[in-house]
Amino acid sequence: MHLIRSFLFAIILAVVTIPYALFGILIFWAPPMTRHRLITTWVPVMMWVIRHVLGIRYRVIGRENLPSTPAVVLAKHQSAWETIALQQILPPLCYVLKRELLRVPFFGWGLASIPGIAIDRAAGKDAMSQVVEQGRARLKEGLWVVVFPEGTRVAPGASRRYKPGGAILAKRSGVPVVPIAHNAGEFWKRNAFIKRPGEIVVSIGPLIPVKGEKAETVNERAEAWIEAEMRRLFPHHYTGEAAAAAAESEEATGRDDLPA
């Protein structure tokens, strides 16, 4: 059943995305925010398909933490689901993404038609300048900026080093950071064709102010909240970690009992 649902979803995704991408090319002359508003009508269509074809629902906690003005979002990245769903959960936004994604037929063309922050990751330090320059412009236009600080999708229960780019952008723009944790990878695994039905929980954390704080501190606070929230909401993904910690504790206790 999961295979049939996933196959049907792939067909619908192609059928819906291709005309939207072509439409995006045809309205290249429209103002950026107009293009954004028109092309992102794709999102509720696909979210309906995700719910009713794949059987993937979602629940949001912490909506009261969202500010009334644009912010930088630092979010966990586990699947393609959140790249779609966050556009429905949050105010109008854009993503920091790899420039090569814009070359993907149809999907990339649609991305190129709306305001975003496309960076050349091979540019090294210049990539950070691209994030700050383009990100400040997007924030001034009224868009929120979503950054996946781990840089790539990670499996449930895993984590990677949080890069400071999003926090640096927030600091230099004078806007707060909104941390987000979720378990999308539990049902929509990285690069997996087959998706499983279930409920994704999206947790929006308390605002992290940047005034008077170093970007490194802001980044560390976001990482600490996200990783702690992941363990609080989805402890089953961290059972191995708990076992390893317990074993290490027992070993340490054993060492303490040894005579000097």
C-alpha atoms as an extended CHARMM CRD file, in Angstrom:
* protein
*
       260  EXT
         1         1  MET       CA              0.0000000000        0.0000000000        0.0000000000  PROA      1               0.0000000000
         2         2  HSD       CA              2.8180000000        2.4350000000        0.8780000000  PROA      2               0.0000000000
         3         3  LEU       CA              4.4190000000        1.7480000000       -2.5070000000  PROA      3               0.0000000000
         4         4  ILE       CA              1.1730000000        2.4450000000       -4.3750000000  PROA      4               0.0000000000
         5         5  ARG       CA              0.5880000000        5.6650000000       -2.4430000000  PROA      5               0.0000000000
         6         6  SER       CA              4.1520000000        6.8300000000       -3.0480000000  PROA      6               0.0000000000
         7         7  PHE       CA              3.9680000000        6.0290000000       -6.7510000000  PROA      7               0.0000000000
         8         8  LEU       CA              0.6850000000        7.9360000000       -7.0850000000  PROA      8               0.0000000000
         9         9  PHE       CA              2.1890000000       10.8670000000       -5.2110000000  PROA      9               0.0000000000
        10        10  ALA       CA              5.1800000000       10.9770000000       -7.5810000000  PROA      10              0.0000000000
        11        11  ILE       CA              2.8470000000       11.0990000000      -10.5680000000  PROA      11              0.0000000000
        12        12  ILE       CA              0.7140000000       13.8840000000       -9.0920000000  PROA      12              0.0000000000
        13        13  LEU       CA              3.8290000000       15.8300000000       -8.0810000000  PROA      13              0.0000000000
        14        14  ALA       CA              5.0610000000       15.8220000000      -11.6720000000  PROA      14              0.0000000000
        15        15  VAL       CA              1.6630000000       16.6620000000      -13.1380000000  PROA      15              0.0000000000
        16        16  VAL       CA              1.1950000000       19.6170000000      -10.7740000000  PROA      16              0.0000000000
        17        17  THR       CA              4.7720000000       20.9360000000      -10.7100000000  PROA      17              0.0000000000
        18        18  ILE       CA              5.4470000000       21.0970000000      -14.4510000000  PROA      18              0.0000000000
        19        19  PRO       CA              2.6850000000       23.6050000000      -15.3080000000  PROA      19              0.0000000000
        20        20  TYR       CA              3.5520000000       25.6970000000      -12.2360000000  PROA      20              0.0000000000
        21        21  ALA       CA              7.1840000000       25.8430000000      -13.3630000000  PROA      21              0.0000000000
        22        22  LEU       CA              6.1870000000       26.8950000000      -16.8680000000  PROA      22              0.0000000000
        23        23  PHE       CA              3.8170000000       29.4730000000      -15.4010000000  PROA      23              0.0000000000
        24        24  GLY       CA              6.6900000000       30.8310000000      -13.3080000000  PROA      24              0.0000000000
        25        25  ILE       CA              8.7790000000       31.3240000000      -16.4360000000  PROA      25              0.0000000000
        26        26  LEU       CA              5.9390000000       33.1160000000      -18.2150000000  PROA      26              0.0000000000
        27        27  ILE       CA              5.4590000000       35.6730000000      -15.4270000000  PROA      27              0.0000000000
        28        28  PHE       CA              9.1510000000       36.6080000000      -15.1730000000  PROA      28              0.0000000000
        29        29  TRP       CA              8.1370000000       40.2280000000      -15.7890000000  PROA      29              0.0000000000
        30        30  ALA       CA              6.0140000000       40.4790000000      -12.6220000000  PROA      30              0.0000000000
        31        31  PRO       CA              7.3700000000       42.0180000000       -9.3970000000  PROA      31              0.0000000000
        32        32  PRO       CA              9.2010000000       39.4760000000       -7.1820000000  PROA      32              0.0000000000
        33        33  MET       CA              6.5820000000       39.4160000000       -4.4210000000  PROA      33              0.0000000000
        34        34  THR       CA              3.7910000000       38.9800000000       -6.9600000000  PROA      34              0.0000000000
        35        35  ARG       CA              5.6300000000       36.0040000000       -8.4660000000  PROA      35              0.0000000000
        36        36  HSD       CA              6.1520000000       34.6070000000       -4.9800000000  PROA      36              0.0000000000
        37        37  ARG       CA              2.4660000000       34.9040000000       -4.0970000000  PROA      37              0.0000000000
        38        38  LEU       CA              1.2970000000       33.2930000000       -7.3470000000  PROA      38              0.0000000000
        39        39  ILE       CA              3.7830000000       30.4510000000       -7.5630000000  PROA      39              0.0000000000
        40        40  THR       CA              3.5010000000       29.4320000000       -3.9090000000  PROA      40              0.0000000000
        41        41  THR       CA             -0.1640000000       28.5980000000       -4.4650000000  PROA      41              0.0000000000
        42        42  TRP       CA              1.5040000000       25.2910000000       -5.4040000000  PROA      42              0.0000000000
        43        43  VAL       CA              2.1010000000       24.6510000000       -1.6910000000  PROA      43              0.0000000000
        44        44  PRO       CA             -1.4730000000       24.1230000000       -0.3900000000  PROA      44              0.0000000000
        45        45  VAL       CA             -2.1810000000       21.9320000000       -3.4120000000  PROA      45              0.0000000000
        46        46  MET       CA              0.7460000000       19.6540000000       -2.6150000000  PROA      46              0.0000000000
        47        47  MET       CA              0.0370000000       19.6790000000        1.1230000000  PROA      47              0.0000000000
        48        48  TRP       CA             -3.4830000000       18.4370000000        0.3670000000  PROA      48              0.0000000000
        49        49  VAL       CA             -1.9830000000       15.6550000000       -1.7630000000  PROA      49              0.0000000000
        50        50  ILE       CA              0.5490000000       14.7780000000        0.9390000000  PROA      50              0.0000000000
        51        51  ARG       CA             -2.2430000000       14.4510000000        3.5000000000  PROA      51              0.0000000000
        52        52  HSD       CA             -4.8050000000       12.5960000000        1.4160000000  PROA      52              0.0000000000
        53        53  VAL       CA             -2.5640000000       10.4680000000       -0.8040000000  PROA      53              0.0000000000
        54        54  LEU       CA              0.4290000000        9.7690000000        1.4240000000  PROA      54              0.0000000000
        55        55  GLY       CA             -1.5250000000        9.9710000000        4.6760000000  PROA      55              0.0000000000
        56        56  ILE       CA              1.0300000000       12.3000000000        6.2510000000  PROA      56              0.0000000000
        57        57  ARG       CA             -0.5380000000       14.7970000000        8.6600000000  PROA      57              0.0000000000
        58        58  TYR       CA              1.1280000000       17.3870000000       10.8340000000  PROA      58              0.0000000000
        59        59  ARG       CA              0.5980000000       19.1700000000       14.1270000000  PROA      59              0.0000000000
        60        60  VAL       CA              2.2250000000       22.4250000000       15.1890000000  PROA      60              0.0000000000
        61        61  ILE       CA              3.0580000000       23.4140000000       18.7480000000  PROA      61              0.0000000000
        62        62  GLY       CA              4.4490000000       26.7870000000       19.7620000000  PROA      62              0.0000000000
        63        63  ARG       CA              2.7320000000       28.9810000000       17.1700000000  PROA      63              0.0000000000
        64        64  GLU       CA              2.5030000000       31.6790000000       19.8310000000  PROA      64              0.0000000000
        65        65  ASN       CA              6.2820000000       32.0600000000       19.5890000000  PROA      65              0.0000000000
        66        66  LEU       CA              6.1090000000       33.4670000000       16.0590000000  PROA      66              0.0000000000
        67        67  PRO       CA              6.8540000000       37.2070000000       15.9480000000  PROA      67              0.0000000000
        68        68  SER       CA              4.8080000000       39.6520000000       13.8970000000  PROA      68              0.0000000000
        69        69  THR       CA              7.8300000000       40.7940000000       11.8740000000  PROA      69              0.0000000000
        70        70  PRO       CA             10.2480000000       38.8380000000        9.6420000000  PROA      70              0.0000000000
        71        71  ALA       CA             12.8010000000       36.6050000000       11.3420000000  PROA      71              0.0000000000
        72        72  VAL       CA             15.5000000000       34.0770000000       10.5260000000  PROA      72              0.0000000000
        73        73  VAL       CA             14.3680000000       30.4910000000       11.0490000000  PROA      73              0.0000000000
        74        74  LEU       CA             16.8940000000       27.8170000000       12.0050000000  PROA      74              0.0000000000
        75        75  ALA       CA             15.2250000000       24.4710000000       11.4080000000  PROA      75              0.0000000000
        76        76  LYS       CA             16.0310000000       20.7970000000       11.5820000000  PROA      76              0.0000000000
        77        77  HSD       CA             16.3580000000       19.2930000000        8.1050000000  PROA      77              0.0000000000
        78        78  GLN       CA             15.3680000000       15.6500000000        7.6290000000  PROA      78              0.0000000000
        79        79  SER       CA             13.4050000000       15.4610000000        4.3720000000  PROA      79              0.0000000000
        80        80  ALA       CA             11.8040000000       17.3400000000        1.5150000000  PROA      80              0.0000000000
        81        81  TRP       CA              8.5730000000       17.5850000000        3.5320000000  PROA      81              0.0000000000
        82        82  GLU       CA              9.6350000000       20.5980000000        5.5860000000  PROA      82              0.0000000000
        83        83  THR       CA             10.7250000000       22.5210000000        2.4730000000  PROA      83              0.0000000000
        84        84  ILE       CA              7.0870000000       22.3740000000        1.4080000000  PROA      84              0.0000000000
        85        85  ALA       CA              5.2560000000       22.4820000000        4.7430000000  PROA      85              0.0000000000
        86        86  LEU       CA              7.1160000000       25.3950000000        6.3280000000  PROA      86              0.0000000000
        87        87  GLN       CA              5.7370000000       27.5760000000        3.5410000000  PROA      87              0.0000000000
        88        88  GLN       CA              2.2550000000       26.8050000000        4.8470000000  PROA      88              0.0000000000
        89        89  ILE       CA              3.1090000000       26.9470000000        8.5560000000  PROA      89              0.0000000000
        90        90  LEU       CA              5.1010000000       30.2010000000        8.5270000000  PROA      90              0.0000000000
        91        91  PRO       CA              4.5230000000       33.6580000000        7.0050000000  PROA      91              0.0000000000
        92        92  PRO       CA              5.8490000000       34.2350000000        3.4390000000  PROA      92              0.0000000000
        93        93  LEU       CA              9.4200000000       32.9970000000        3.3320000000  PROA      93              0.0000000000
        94        94  CYS       CA             12.4020000000       32.0650000000        1.2370000000  PROA      94              0.0000000000
        95        95  TYR       CA             15.1590000000       29.5070000000        1.6560000000  PROA      95              0.0000000000
        96        96  VAL       CA             18.9220000000       29.5460000000        1.5800000000  PROA      96              0.0000000000
        97        97  LEU       CA             19.6270000000       26.9050000000       -1.0580000000  PROA      97              0.0000000000
        98        98  LYS       CA             22.3390000000       25.5430000000       -3.3080000000  PROA      98              0.0000000000
        99        99  ARG       CA             22.5410000000       27.3850000000       -6.6230000000  PROA      99              0.0000000000
       100       100  GLU       CA             22.6960000000       24.0990000000       -8.5400000000  PROA      100             0.0000000000
       101       101  LEU       CA             19.1250000000       23.3110000000       -7.4510000000  PROA      101             0.0000000000
       102       102  LEU       CA             17.9390000000       26.0480000000       -9.8000000000  PROA      102             0.0000000000
       103       103  ARG       CA             19.1300000000       23.9270000000      -12.7240000000  PROA      103             0.0000000000
       104       104  VAL       CA             16.8570000000       20.9910000000      -11.8680000000  PROA      104             0.0000000000
       105       105  PRO       CA             14.2440000000       20.7580000000      -14.6690000000  PROA      105             0.0000000000
       106       106  PHE       CA             10.8600000000       22.2340000000      -13.7620000000  PROA      106             0.0000000000
       107       107  PHE       CA             11.3120000000       22.1640000000       -9.9720000000  PROA      107             0.0000000000
       108       108  GLY       CA             14.4230000000       24.3180000000      -10.1200000000  PROA      108             0.0000000000
       109       109  TRP       CA             12.8840000000       26.6110000000      -12.7200000000  PROA      109             0.0000000000
       110       110  GLY       CA             10.0000000000       27.2500000000      -10.3640000000  PROA      110             0.0000000000
       111       111  LEU       CA             12.4240000000       28.0200000000       -7.5220000000  PROA      111             0.0000000000
       112       112  ALA       CA             14.2820000000       30.4670000000       -9.7440000000  PROA      112             0.0000000000
       113       113  SER       CA             11.0500000000       32.3650000000      -10.3910000000  PROA      113             0.0000000000
       114       114  ILE       CA             10.5350000000       33.3740000000       -6.7600000000  PROA      114             0.0000000000
       115       115  PRO       CA             12.7580000000       35.3980000000       -4.4160000000  PROA      115             0.0000000000
       116       116  GLY       CA             15.3260000000       33.2260000000       -2.7010000000  PROA      116             0.0000000000
       117       117  ILE       CA             18.9300000000       33.0450000000       -1.5720000000  PROA      117             0.0000000000
       118       118  ALA       CA             20.8560000000       30.8430000000       -3.9820000000  PROA      118             0.0000000000
       119       119  ILE       CA             24.4930000000       30.4270000000       -3.0010000000  PROA      119             0.0000000000
       120       120  ASP       CA             27.5500000000       28.8790000000       -4.5880000000  PROA      120             0.0000000000
       121       121  ARG       CA             28.8220000000       26.5620000000       -1.8590000000  PROA      121             0.0000000000
       122       122  ALA       CA             32.1550000000       26.2570000000       -3.6730000000  PROA      122             0.0000000000
       123       123  ALA       CA             32.7370000000       29.9600000000       -3.1010000000  PROA      123             0.0000000000
       124       124  GLY       CA             34.0060000000       29.3920000000        0.4450000000  PROA      124             0.0000000000
       125       125  LYS       CA             33.9350000000       32.5760000000        2.5190000000  PROA      125             0.0000000000
       126       126  ASP       CA             32.1820000000       34.3910000000       -0.3270000000  PROA      126             0.0000000000
       127       127  ALA       CA             29.1780000000       32.0960000000        0.1820000000  PROA      127             0.0000000000
       128       128  MET       CA             28.6460000000       33.6590000000        3.6110000000  PROA      128             0.0000000000
       129       129  SER       CA             28.7130000000       37.1170000000        2.0260000000  PROA      129             0.0000000000
       130       130  GLN       CA             26.0640000000       35.9330000000       -0.4350000000  PROA      130             0.0000000000
       131       131  VAL       CA             23.8350000000       34.7550000000        2.4190000000  PROA      131             0.0000000000
       132       132  VAL       CA             24.1320000000       38.0410000000        4.3010000000  PROA      132             0.0000000000
       133       133  GLU       CA             23.7220000000       40.3170000000        1.2690000000  PROA      133             0.0000000000
       134       134  GLN       CA             20.7850000000       38.4770000000       -0.2720000000  PROA      134             0.0000000000
       135       135  GLY       CA             19.2550000000       37.5970000000        3.0920000000  PROA      135             0.0000000000
       136       136  ARG       CA             19.1360000000       41.2080000000        4.2560000000  PROA      136             0.0000000000
       137       137  ALA       CA             17.4270000000       42.1520000000        1.0000000000  PROA      137             0.0000000000
       138       138  ARG       CA             14.8050000000       39.4090000000        1.4190000000  PROA      138             0.0000000000
       139       139  LEU       CA             14.1150000000       40.4140000000        5.0190000000  PROA      139             0.0000000000
       140       140  LYS       CA             13.6390000000       44.0440000000        3.9820000000  PROA      140             0.0000000000
       141       141  GLU       CA             11.1410000000       42.8550000000        1.3630000000  PROA      141             0.0000000000
       142       142  GLY       CA              9.1060000000       41.2880000000        4.1750000000  PROA      142             0.0000000000
       143       143  LEU       CA             10.1250000000       37.6540000000        3.6760000000  PROA      143             0.0000000000
       144       144  TRP       CA             11.2630000000       35.3720000000        6.4450000000  PROA      144             0.0000000000
       145       145  VAL       CA             14.5030000000       33.5000000000        5.7550000000  PROA      145             0.0000000000
       146       146  VAL       CA             14.7380000000       29.7720000000        6.5090000000  PROA      146             0.0000000000
       147       147  VAL       CA             18.1800000000       28.2720000000        7.0320000000  PROA      147             0.0000000000
       148       148  PHE       CA             18.9790000000       24.6100000000        7.6480000000  PROA      148             0.0000000000
       149       149  PRO       CA             22.0860000000       25.0700000000        9.8070000000  PROA      149             0.0000000000
       150       150  GLU       CA             23.2350000000       21.4690000000        9.5320000000  PROA      150             0.0000000000
       151       151  GLY       CA             23.6830000000       22.0770000000        5.8170000000  PROA      151             0.0000000000
       152       152  THR       CA             22.0690000000       18.8610000000        4.6290000000  PROA      152             0.0000000000
       153       153  ARG       CA             19.3450000000       16.3970000000        5.5430000000  PROA      153             0.0000000000
       154       154  VAL       CA             20.0930000000       14.2320000000        8.5710000000  PROA      154             0.0000000000
       155       155  ALA       CA             18.3720000000       11.0380000000        9.6880000000  PROA      155             0.0000000000
       156       156  PRO       CA             16.1300000000       11.0030000000       12.7790000000  PROA      156             0.0000000000
       157       157  GLY       CA             18.2560000000       10.6650000000       15.8790000000  PROA      157             0.0000000000
       158       158  ALA       CA             21.3480000000       12.0920000000       14.1610000000  PROA      158             0.0000000000
       159       159  SER       CA             22.8380000000       15.5650000000       14.0800000000  PROA      159             0.0000000000
       160       160  ARG       CA             25.6220000000       17.4810000000       12.3800000000  PROA      160             0.0000000000
       161       161  ARG       CA             27.5690000000       20.5860000000       13.3120000000  PROA      161             0.0000000000
       162       162  TYR       CA             25.3700000000       23.6860000000       13.1830000000  PROA      162             0.0000000000
       163       163  LYS       CA             26.9300000000       26.2020000000       10.8150000000  PROA      163             0.0000000000
       164       164  PRO       CA             26.6810000000       29.8390000000       11.9590000000  PROA      164             0.0000000000
       165       165  GLY       CA             25.4620000000       31.3970000000        8.6840000000  PROA      165             0.0000000000
       166       166  GLY       CA             21.8470000000       31.8490000000        9.7640000000  PROA      166             0.0000000000
       167       167  ALA       CA             22.8270000000       33.3480000000       13.1030000000  PROA      167             0.0000000000
       168       168  ILE       CA             25.2620000000       35.7370000000       11.4050000000  PROA      168             0.0000000000
       169       169  LEU       CA             22.5150000000       36.8630000000        9.0180000000  PROA      169             0.0000000000
       170       170  ALA       CA             20.1270000000       37.4520000000       11.9310000000  PROA      170             0.0000000000
       171       171  LYS       CA             22.7620000000       39.3740000000       13.8890000000  PROA      171             0.0000000000
       172       172  ARG       CA             23.7080000000       41.6340000000       10.9840000000  PROA      172             0.0000000000
       173       173  SER       CA             20.0580000000       42.2140000000       10.0640000000  PROA      173             0.0000000000
       174       174  GLY       CA             18.9390000000       42.8510000000       13.6350000000  PROA      174             0.0000000000
       175       175  VAL       CA             16.1210000000       40.2790000000       13.5090000000  PROA      175             0.0000000000
       176       176  PRO       CA             15.4390000000       37.4390000000       15.9760000000  PROA      176             0.0000000000
       177       177  VAL       CA             15.9890000000       33.7370000000       15.3810000000  PROA      177             0.0000000000
       178       178  VAL       CA             13.1450000000       31.2160000000       15.5060000000  PROA      178             0.0000000000
       179       179  PRO       CA             14.2980000000       27.6100000000       16.1590000000  PROA      179             0.0000000000
       180       180  ILE       CA             12.2030000000       24.7280000000       14.8160000000  PROA      180             0.0000000000
       181       181  ALA       CA             12.3440000000       21.0110000000       15.5700000000  PROA      181             0.0000000000
       182       182  HSD       CA             10.3330000000       18.2580000000       13.8350000000  PROA      182             0.0000000000
       183       183  ASN       CA             10.3490000000       14.5590000000       12.9740000000  PROA      183             0.0000000000
       184       184  ALA       CA              9.5260000000       14.6080000000        9.2420000000  PROA      184             0.0000000000
       185       185  GLY       CA             12.2830000000       12.1050000000        8.5130000000  PROA      185             0.0000000000
       186       186  GLU       CA             10.3920000000        9.4800000000       10.4710000000  PROA      186             0.0000000000
       187       187  PHE       CA              7.8320000000        9.2150000000        7.6690000000  PROA      187             0.0000000000
       188       188  TRP       CA              9.6130000000       10.8110000000        4.6860000000  PROA      188             0.0000000000
       189       189  LYS       CA             13.1750000000        9.5320000000        4.7360000000  PROA      189             0.0000000000
       190       190  ARG       CA             16.0270000000       11.1620000000        2.8680000000  PROA      190             0.0000000000
       191       191  ASN       CA             16.1250000000       10.0720000000       -0.7930000000  PROA      191             0.0000000000
       192       192  ALA       CA             13.5080000000        7.3970000000       -0.1010000000  PROA      192             0.0000000000
       193       193  PHE       CA             10.8310000000        6.8520000000       -2.7390000000  PROA      193             0.0000000000
       194       194  ILE       CA              8.4230000000        5.1910000000       -0.3150000000  PROA      194             0.0000000000
       195       195  LYS       CA              6.8090000000        7.4670000000        2.2730000000  PROA      195             0.0000000000
       196       196  ARG       CA              4.9020000000        6.2110000000        5.3090000000  PROA      196             0.0000000000
       197       197  PRO       CA              1.6960000000        7.6870000000        6.7630000000  PROA      197             0.0000000000
       198       198  GLY       CA              1.7140000000        9.2620000000       10.1960000000  PROA      198             0.0000000000
       199       199  GLU       CA              1.7000000000       12.5440000000       12.1030000000  PROA      199             0.0000000000
       200       200  ILE       CA              4.6410000000       14.9130000000       11.9640000000  PROA      200             0.0000000000
       201       201  VAL       CA              5.0690000000       17.1700000000       14.9830000000  PROA      201             0.0000000000
       202       202  VAL       CA              6.5440000000       20.6110000000       14.3110000000  PROA      202             0.0000000000
       203       203  SER       CA              7.7120000000       22.4780000000       17.3920000000  PROA      203             0.0000000000
       204       204  ILE       CA              8.3950000000       26.2180000000       17.1740000000  PROA      204             0.0000000000
       205       205  GLY       CA             10.7050000000       27.4050000000       19.9270000000  PROA      205             0.0000000000
       206       206  PRO       CA             10.9510000000       30.6680000000       21.8630000000  PROA      206             0.0000000000
       207       207  LEU       CA             12.4710000000       33.6380000000       20.0660000000  PROA      207             0.0000000000
       208       208  ILE       CA             16.2220000000       34.0130000000       20.3910000000  PROA      208             0.0000000000
       209       209  PRO       CA             17.0930000000       37.7420000000       20.4020000000  PROA      209             0.0000000000
       210       210  VAL       CA             20.3230000000       38.8820000000       18.7950000000  PROA      210             0.0000000000
       211       211  LYS       CA             20.7780000000       42.2700000000       20.4560000000  PROA      211             0.0000000000
       212       212  GLY       CA             23.8230000000       42.2280000000       22.6890000000  PROA      212             0.0000000000
       213       213  GLU       CA             24.6830000000       38.6460000000       21.7050000000  PROA      213             0.0000000000
       214       214  LYS       CA             27.4420000000       37.2640000000       19.5130000000  PROA      214             0.0000000000
       215       215  ALA       CA             26.3350000000       35.2970000000       16.4480000000  PROA      215             0.0000000000
       216       216  GLU       CA             28.1550000000       32.2480000000       17.8170000000  PROA      216             0.0000000000
       217       217  THR       CA             26.1300000000       32.4420000000       21.0280000000  PROA      217             0.0000000000
       218       218  VAL       CA             22.8600000000       32.7670000000       19.0990000000  PROA      218             0.0000000000
       219       219  ASN       CA             23.7870000000       29.7370000000       17.0030000000  PROA      219             0.0000000000
       220       220  GLU       CA             24.6850000000       27.7110000000       20.1050000000  PROA      220             0.0000000000
       221       221  ARG       CA             21.3960000000       28.6160000000       21.7980000000  PROA      221             0.0000000000
       222       222  ALA       CA             19.4150000000       27.5780000000       18.7080000000  PROA      222             0.0000000000
       223       223  GLU       CA             21.2880000000       24.2860000000       18.4820000000  PROA      223             0.0000000000
       224       224  ALA       CA             20.8160000000       23.5850000000       22.1860000000  PROA      224             0.0000000000
       225       225  TRP       CA             17.0630000000       24.2050000000       22.0290000000  PROA      225             0.0000000000
       226       226  ILE       CA             16.4930000000       22.2220000000       18.8220000000  PROA      226             0.0000000000
       227       227  GLU       CA             18.4960000000       19.1960000000       19.9380000000  PROA      227             0.0000000000
       228       228  ALA       CA             16.9140000000       19.2040000000       23.4030000000  PROA      228             0.0000000000
       229       229  GLU       CA             13.4380000000       19.4940000000       21.8890000000  PROA      229             0.0000000000
       230       230  MET       CA             14.1520000000       16.6070000000       19.5130000000  PROA      230             0.0000000000
       231       231  ARG       CA             15.0490000000       14.4270000000       22.4880000000  PROA      231             0.0000000000
       232       232  ARG       CA             12.0250000000       15.5820000000       24.4880000000  PROA      232             0.0000000000
       233       233  LEU       CA              9.4750000000       14.9660000000       21.7250000000  PROA      233             0.0000000000
       234       234  PHE       CA             11.0380000000       11.9810000000       19.9780000000  PROA      234             0.0000000000
       235       235  PRO       CA             13.0280000000       10.0560000000       22.6140000000  PROA      235             0.0000000000
       236       236  HSD       CA             12.6300000000        6.7910000000       20.6780000000  PROA      236             0.0000000000
       237       237  HSD       CA             15.1470000000        8.0920000000       18.1400000000  PROA      237             0.0000000000
       238       238  TYR       CA             17.7670000000        8.5220000000       20.8430000000  PROA      238             0.0000000000
       239       239  THR       CA             17.5600000000        5.2180000000       22.7170000000  PROA      239             0.0000000000
       240       240  GLY       CA             20.9850000000        4.1610000000       21.4570000000  PROA      240             0.0000000000
       241       241  GLU       CA             22.4120000000        7.4510000000       22.6430000000  PROA      241             0.0000000000
       242       242  ALA       CA             20.8990000000        6.9120000000       26.0960000000  PROA      242             0.0000000000
       243       243  ALA       CA             22.3180000000        3.4020000000       26.2510000000  PROA      243             0.0000000000
       244       244  ALA       CA             25.7710000000        4.6500000000       25.2790000000  PROA      244             0.0000000000
       245       245  ALA       CA             25.5890000000        7.3880000000       27.9230000000  PROA      245             0.0000000000
       246       246  ALA       CA             24.5400000000        4.8410000000       30.5700000000  PROA      246             0.0000000000
       247       247  ALA       CA             27.3890000000        2.5290000000       29.6100000000  PROA      247             0.0000000000
       248       248  GLU       CA             29.8690000000        5.3790000000       29.7960000000  PROA      248             0.0000000000
       249       249  SER       CA             28.5060000000        6.3550000000       33.2220000000  PROA      249             0.0000000000
       250       250  GLU       CA             28.8570000000        2.7920000000       34.5230000000  PROA      250             0.0000000000
       251       251  GLU       CA             32.4020000000        2.6300000000       33.1760000000  PROA      251             0.0000000000
       252       252  ALA       CA             33.2420000000        5.9240000000       34.8700000000  PROA      252             0.0000000000
       253       253  THR       CA             31.7600000000        4.6440000000       38.1440000000  PROA      253             0.0000000000
       254       254  GLY       CA             33.8460000000        1.5300000000       37.8530000000  PROA      254             0.0000000000
       255       255  ARG       CA             36.9860000000        3.5850000000       37.3420000000  PROA      255             0.0000000000
       256       256  ASP       CA             36.1400000000        5.6840000000       40.4180000000  PROA      256             0.0000000000
       257       257  ASP       CA             35.9620000000        2.5110000000       42.5120000000  PROA      257             0.0000000000
       258       258  LEU       CA             39.4700000000        1.4490000000       41.5400000000  PROA      258             0.0000000000
       259       259  PRO       CA             42.1790000000        2.0320000000       44.1220000000  PROA      259             0.0000000000
       260       260  ALA       CA             44.5100000000        4.9370000000       43.4410000000  PROA      260             0.0000000000
